[in-house]
Short mmCIF file of C-alpha atoms and ligand atoms in Angstrom, two decimals:
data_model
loop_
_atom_site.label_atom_id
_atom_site.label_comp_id
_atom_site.label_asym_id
_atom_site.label_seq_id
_atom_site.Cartn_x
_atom_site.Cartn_y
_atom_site.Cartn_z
CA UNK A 1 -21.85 -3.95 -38.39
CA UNK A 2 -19.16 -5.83 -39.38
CA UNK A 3 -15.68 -5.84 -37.55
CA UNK A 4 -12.48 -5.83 -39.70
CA UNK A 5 -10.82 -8.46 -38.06
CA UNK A 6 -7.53 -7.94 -41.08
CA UNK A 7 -7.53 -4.19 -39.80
CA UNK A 8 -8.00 -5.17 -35.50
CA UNK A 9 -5.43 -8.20 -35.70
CA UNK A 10 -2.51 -7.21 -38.32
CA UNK A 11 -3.42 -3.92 -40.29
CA UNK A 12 -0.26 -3.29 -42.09
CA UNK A 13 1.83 -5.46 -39.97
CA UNK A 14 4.59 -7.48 -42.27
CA UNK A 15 7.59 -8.43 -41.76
CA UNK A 16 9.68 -5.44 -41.99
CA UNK A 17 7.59 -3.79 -39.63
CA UNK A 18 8.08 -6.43 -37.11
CA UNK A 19 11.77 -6.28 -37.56
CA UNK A 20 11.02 -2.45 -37.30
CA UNK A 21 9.13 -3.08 -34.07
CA UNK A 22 11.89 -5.48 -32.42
CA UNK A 23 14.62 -2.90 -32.80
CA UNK A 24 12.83 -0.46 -31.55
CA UNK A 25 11.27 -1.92 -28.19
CA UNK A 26 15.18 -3.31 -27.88
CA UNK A 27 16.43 0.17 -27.69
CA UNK A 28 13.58 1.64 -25.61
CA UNK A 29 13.98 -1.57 -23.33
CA UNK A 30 17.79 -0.78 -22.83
CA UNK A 31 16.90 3.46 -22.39
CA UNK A 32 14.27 2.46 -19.37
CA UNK A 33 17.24 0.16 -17.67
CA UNK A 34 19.90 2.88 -17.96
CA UNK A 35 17.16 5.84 -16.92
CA UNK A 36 16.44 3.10 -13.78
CA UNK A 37 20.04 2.52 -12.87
CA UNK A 38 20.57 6.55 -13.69
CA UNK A 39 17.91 7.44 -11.36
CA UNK A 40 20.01 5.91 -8.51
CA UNK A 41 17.14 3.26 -7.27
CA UNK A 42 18.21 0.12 -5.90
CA UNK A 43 15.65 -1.91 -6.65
CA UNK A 44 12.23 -1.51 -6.33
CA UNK A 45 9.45 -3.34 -3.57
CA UNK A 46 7.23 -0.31 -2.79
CA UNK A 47 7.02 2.42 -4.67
CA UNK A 48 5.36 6.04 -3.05
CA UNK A 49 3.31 7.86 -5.34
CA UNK A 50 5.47 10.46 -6.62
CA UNK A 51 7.31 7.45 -7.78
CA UNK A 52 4.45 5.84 -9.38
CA UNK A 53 4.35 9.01 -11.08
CA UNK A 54 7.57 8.54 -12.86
CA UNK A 55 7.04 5.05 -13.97
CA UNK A 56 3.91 6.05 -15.19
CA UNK A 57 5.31 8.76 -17.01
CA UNK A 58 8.01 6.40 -18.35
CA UNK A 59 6.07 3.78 -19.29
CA UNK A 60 3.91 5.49 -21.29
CA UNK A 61 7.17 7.87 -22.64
CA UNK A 62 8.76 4.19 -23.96
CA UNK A 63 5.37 2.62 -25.41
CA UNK A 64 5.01 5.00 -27.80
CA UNK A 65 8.20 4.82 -30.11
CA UNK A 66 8.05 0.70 -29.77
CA UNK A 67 5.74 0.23 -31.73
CA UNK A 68 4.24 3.56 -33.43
CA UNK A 69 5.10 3.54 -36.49
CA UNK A 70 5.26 7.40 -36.69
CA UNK A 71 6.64 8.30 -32.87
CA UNK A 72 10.46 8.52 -33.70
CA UNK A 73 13.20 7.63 -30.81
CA UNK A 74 14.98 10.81 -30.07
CA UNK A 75 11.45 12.86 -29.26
CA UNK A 76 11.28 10.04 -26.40
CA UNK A 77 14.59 10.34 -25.39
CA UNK A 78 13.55 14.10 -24.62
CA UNK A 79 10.83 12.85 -22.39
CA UNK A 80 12.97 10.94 -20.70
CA UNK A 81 16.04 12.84 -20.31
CA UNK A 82 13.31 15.66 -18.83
CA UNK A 83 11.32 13.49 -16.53
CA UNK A 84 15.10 12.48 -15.21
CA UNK A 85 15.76 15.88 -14.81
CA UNK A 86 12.58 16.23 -13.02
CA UNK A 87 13.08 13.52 -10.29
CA UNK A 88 16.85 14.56 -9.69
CA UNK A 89 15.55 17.58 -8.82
CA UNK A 90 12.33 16.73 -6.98
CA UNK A 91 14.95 14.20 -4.94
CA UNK A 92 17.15 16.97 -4.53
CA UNK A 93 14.52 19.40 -2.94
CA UNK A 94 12.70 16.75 -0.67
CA UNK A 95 16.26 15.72 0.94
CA UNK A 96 16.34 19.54 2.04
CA UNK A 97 12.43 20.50 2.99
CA UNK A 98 10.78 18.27 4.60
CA UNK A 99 8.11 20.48 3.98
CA UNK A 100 8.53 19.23 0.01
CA UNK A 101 9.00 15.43 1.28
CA UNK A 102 5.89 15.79 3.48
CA UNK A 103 3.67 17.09 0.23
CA UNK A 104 5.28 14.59 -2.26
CA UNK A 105 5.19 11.29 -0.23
CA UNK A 106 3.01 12.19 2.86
CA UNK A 107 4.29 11.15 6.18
CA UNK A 108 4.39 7.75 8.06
CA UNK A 109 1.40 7.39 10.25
CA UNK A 110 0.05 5.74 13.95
CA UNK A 111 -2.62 3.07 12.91
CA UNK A 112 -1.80 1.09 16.24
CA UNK A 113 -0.42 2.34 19.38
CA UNK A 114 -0.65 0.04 22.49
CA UNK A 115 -3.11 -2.69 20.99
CA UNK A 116 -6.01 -0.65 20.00
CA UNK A 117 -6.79 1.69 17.00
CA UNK A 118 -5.60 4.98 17.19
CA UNK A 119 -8.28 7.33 16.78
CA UNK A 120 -8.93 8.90 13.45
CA UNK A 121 -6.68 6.75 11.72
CA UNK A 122 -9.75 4.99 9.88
CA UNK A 123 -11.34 8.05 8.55
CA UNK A 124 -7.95 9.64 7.99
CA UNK A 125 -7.01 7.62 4.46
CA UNK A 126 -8.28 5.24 2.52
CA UNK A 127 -6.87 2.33 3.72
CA UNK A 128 -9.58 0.45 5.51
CA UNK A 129 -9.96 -2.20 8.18
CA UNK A 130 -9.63 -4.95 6.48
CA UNK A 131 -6.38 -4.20 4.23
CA UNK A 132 -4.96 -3.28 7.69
CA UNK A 133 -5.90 -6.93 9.20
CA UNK A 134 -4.83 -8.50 5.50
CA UNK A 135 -1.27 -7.02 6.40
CA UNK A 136 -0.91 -7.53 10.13
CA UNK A 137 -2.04 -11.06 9.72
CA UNK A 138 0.57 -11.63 6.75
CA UNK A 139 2.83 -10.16 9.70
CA UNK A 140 1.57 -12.70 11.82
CA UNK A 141 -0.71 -10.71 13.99
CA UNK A 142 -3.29 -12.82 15.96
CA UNK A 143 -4.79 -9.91 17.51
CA UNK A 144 -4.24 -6.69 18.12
CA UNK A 145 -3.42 -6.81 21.81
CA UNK A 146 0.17 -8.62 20.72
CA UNK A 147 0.61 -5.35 19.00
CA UNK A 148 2.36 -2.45 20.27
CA UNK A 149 2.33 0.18 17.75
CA UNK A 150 1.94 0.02 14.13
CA UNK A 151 2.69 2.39 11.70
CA UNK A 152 1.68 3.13 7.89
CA UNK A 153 4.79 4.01 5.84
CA UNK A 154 5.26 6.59 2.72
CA UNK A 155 5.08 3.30 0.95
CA UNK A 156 2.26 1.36 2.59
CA UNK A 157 4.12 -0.81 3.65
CA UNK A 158 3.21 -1.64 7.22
CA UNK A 159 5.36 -1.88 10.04
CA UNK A 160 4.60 -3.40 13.32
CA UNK A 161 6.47 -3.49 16.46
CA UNK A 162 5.31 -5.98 19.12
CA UNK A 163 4.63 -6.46 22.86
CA UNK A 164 6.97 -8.57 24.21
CA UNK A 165 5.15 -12.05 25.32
CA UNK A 166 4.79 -11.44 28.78
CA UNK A 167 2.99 -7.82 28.16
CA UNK A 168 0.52 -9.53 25.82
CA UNK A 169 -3.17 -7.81 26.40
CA UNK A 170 -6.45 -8.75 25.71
CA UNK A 171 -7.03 -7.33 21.80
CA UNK A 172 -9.28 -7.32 18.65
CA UNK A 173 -9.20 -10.77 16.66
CA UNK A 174 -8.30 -10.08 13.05
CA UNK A 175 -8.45 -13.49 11.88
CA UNK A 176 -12.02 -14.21 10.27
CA UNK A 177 -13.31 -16.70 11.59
CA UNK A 178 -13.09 -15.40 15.28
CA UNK A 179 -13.97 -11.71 13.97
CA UNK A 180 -17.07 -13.54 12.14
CA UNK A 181 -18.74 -13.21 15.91
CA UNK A 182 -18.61 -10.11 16.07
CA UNK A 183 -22.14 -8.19 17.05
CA UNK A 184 -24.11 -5.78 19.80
CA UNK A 185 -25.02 -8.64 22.01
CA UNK A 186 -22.99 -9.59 25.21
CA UNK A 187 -23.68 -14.15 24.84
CA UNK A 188 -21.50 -14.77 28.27
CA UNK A 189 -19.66 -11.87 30.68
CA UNK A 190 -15.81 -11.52 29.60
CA UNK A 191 -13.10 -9.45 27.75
CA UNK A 192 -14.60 -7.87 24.66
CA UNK A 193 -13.36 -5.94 21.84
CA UNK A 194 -14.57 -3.11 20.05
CA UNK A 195 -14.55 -3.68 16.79
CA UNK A 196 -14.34 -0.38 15.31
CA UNK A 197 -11.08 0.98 17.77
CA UNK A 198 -10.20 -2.01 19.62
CA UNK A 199 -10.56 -0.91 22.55
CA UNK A 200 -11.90 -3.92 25.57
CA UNK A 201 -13.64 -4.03 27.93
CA UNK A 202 -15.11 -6.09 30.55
CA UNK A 203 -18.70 -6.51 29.73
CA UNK A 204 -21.87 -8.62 30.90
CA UNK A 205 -24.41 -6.83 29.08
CA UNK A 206 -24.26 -4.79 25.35
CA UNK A 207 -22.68 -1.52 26.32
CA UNK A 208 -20.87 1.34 24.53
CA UNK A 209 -17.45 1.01 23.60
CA UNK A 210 -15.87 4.03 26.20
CA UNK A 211 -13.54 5.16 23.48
CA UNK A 212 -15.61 5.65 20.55
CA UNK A 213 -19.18 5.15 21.54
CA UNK A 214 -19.74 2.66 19.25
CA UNK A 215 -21.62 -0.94 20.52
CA UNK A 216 -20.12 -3.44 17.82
CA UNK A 217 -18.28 -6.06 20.39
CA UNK A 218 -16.56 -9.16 19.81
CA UNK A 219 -14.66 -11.39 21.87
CA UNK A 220 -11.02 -10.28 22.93
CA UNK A 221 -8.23 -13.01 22.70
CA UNK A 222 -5.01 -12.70 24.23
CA UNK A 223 -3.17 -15.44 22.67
CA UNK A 224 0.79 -14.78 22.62
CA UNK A 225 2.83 -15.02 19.56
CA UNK A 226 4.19 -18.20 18.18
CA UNK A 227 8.12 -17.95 18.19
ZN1 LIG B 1 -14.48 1.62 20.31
#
């Protein structure tokens, strides 16, 4: 087999049809801007998933007619002026059900309440452990005893809310290297950590963990915050 490396890298491409190309990714570049300032977004850090759905949508919507030859303009501006239509409305319905805003974006949930895991919360979604330690730590999270609650937004974004330093408790380490340690033996009596739920508990010997029955242990810190 031979590839046709003409046909892969060029095909008919000349110069007219790059001029052809440039005018129309300019106008499709300006229609996304206005649809984004028309859709009454400020700007854009998290999206929830019924807004990924529109961008998808979009994107795909504007590709086309930039540089397929045969997709014309207008046909686009259909698909956009509909998929507008669509979010107003979708908007419009979730500000007045929250039965609708609940079943397009899902609801913010407990991951953390009182420095340990709140139960459920792993198997609930598909965020696991580790993204949730990636996040708190980027939050500045030593351990999870600093932590008072935690909760997962529409947007997963994560939002923490801490002890203040003098209510500090003894919590799961998230940073690796102490977490590393983690395992079913007991090396010295002291504060331990569950490492599935956080829960801790004073320990001598390998035990299971009262709140979840699990025997993974590792030891509990209960550093404060640096201010
Ligand atoms: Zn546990």
């Amino acid at each position: 087999m031979e590839f046709d490396f003409q046909k892969i890298f060029l095909d008919q491409f000349s110069l007219i049809v790059a001029l052809e190309i440039l005018m129309r990714t300019v106008i499709m570049f300006i229609t996304v801007l206005a649809f984004l300032r028309f859709s009454g977004k400020k700007g854009i850090r998290q999206l929830s998933l019924f807004e990924v759905a529109i961008i998808i949508s979009l994107g795909s919507a504007a590709g086309d007619p930039m540089f397929q030859g045969e997709v014309a303009i207008i046909p686009a501006l259909v698909v956009f002026t509909t998929i507008l239509g669509a979010y107003r409305l979708i908007t419009w319905l979730m500000m007045r059900s929250e039965r609708i805003e609940t079943l397009m974006e899902g609801k913010p949930e407990y991951v953390v309440e009182n420095g340990v895991f709140v139960m459920g919360s792993h198997d609930k979604h598909t965020f696991a452990q580790d993204e949730f330690f990636s996040e708190m730590r980027q939050q500045g999270v030593e351990h999870l005893g600093q932590v008072k609650k935690a909760i997962l937004e529409t947007n997963g974004v994560l939002s923490i809310f801490f002890f203040p330093k003098e209510d500090v408790q003894f919590g799961l380490p998230i940073c690796p290297k102490e977490y590393e340690d983690s395992s079913t033996q007991i090396p010295s009596p002291g504060e331990y950590a569950c490492t599935y739920c956080g829960n801790v508990e004073e320990l001598e010997v390998p035990n299971k963990c009262s709140r979840c029955e699990r025997e993974v242990w590792v030891r509990a810190l209960d550093l404060q915050r640096e201010s």
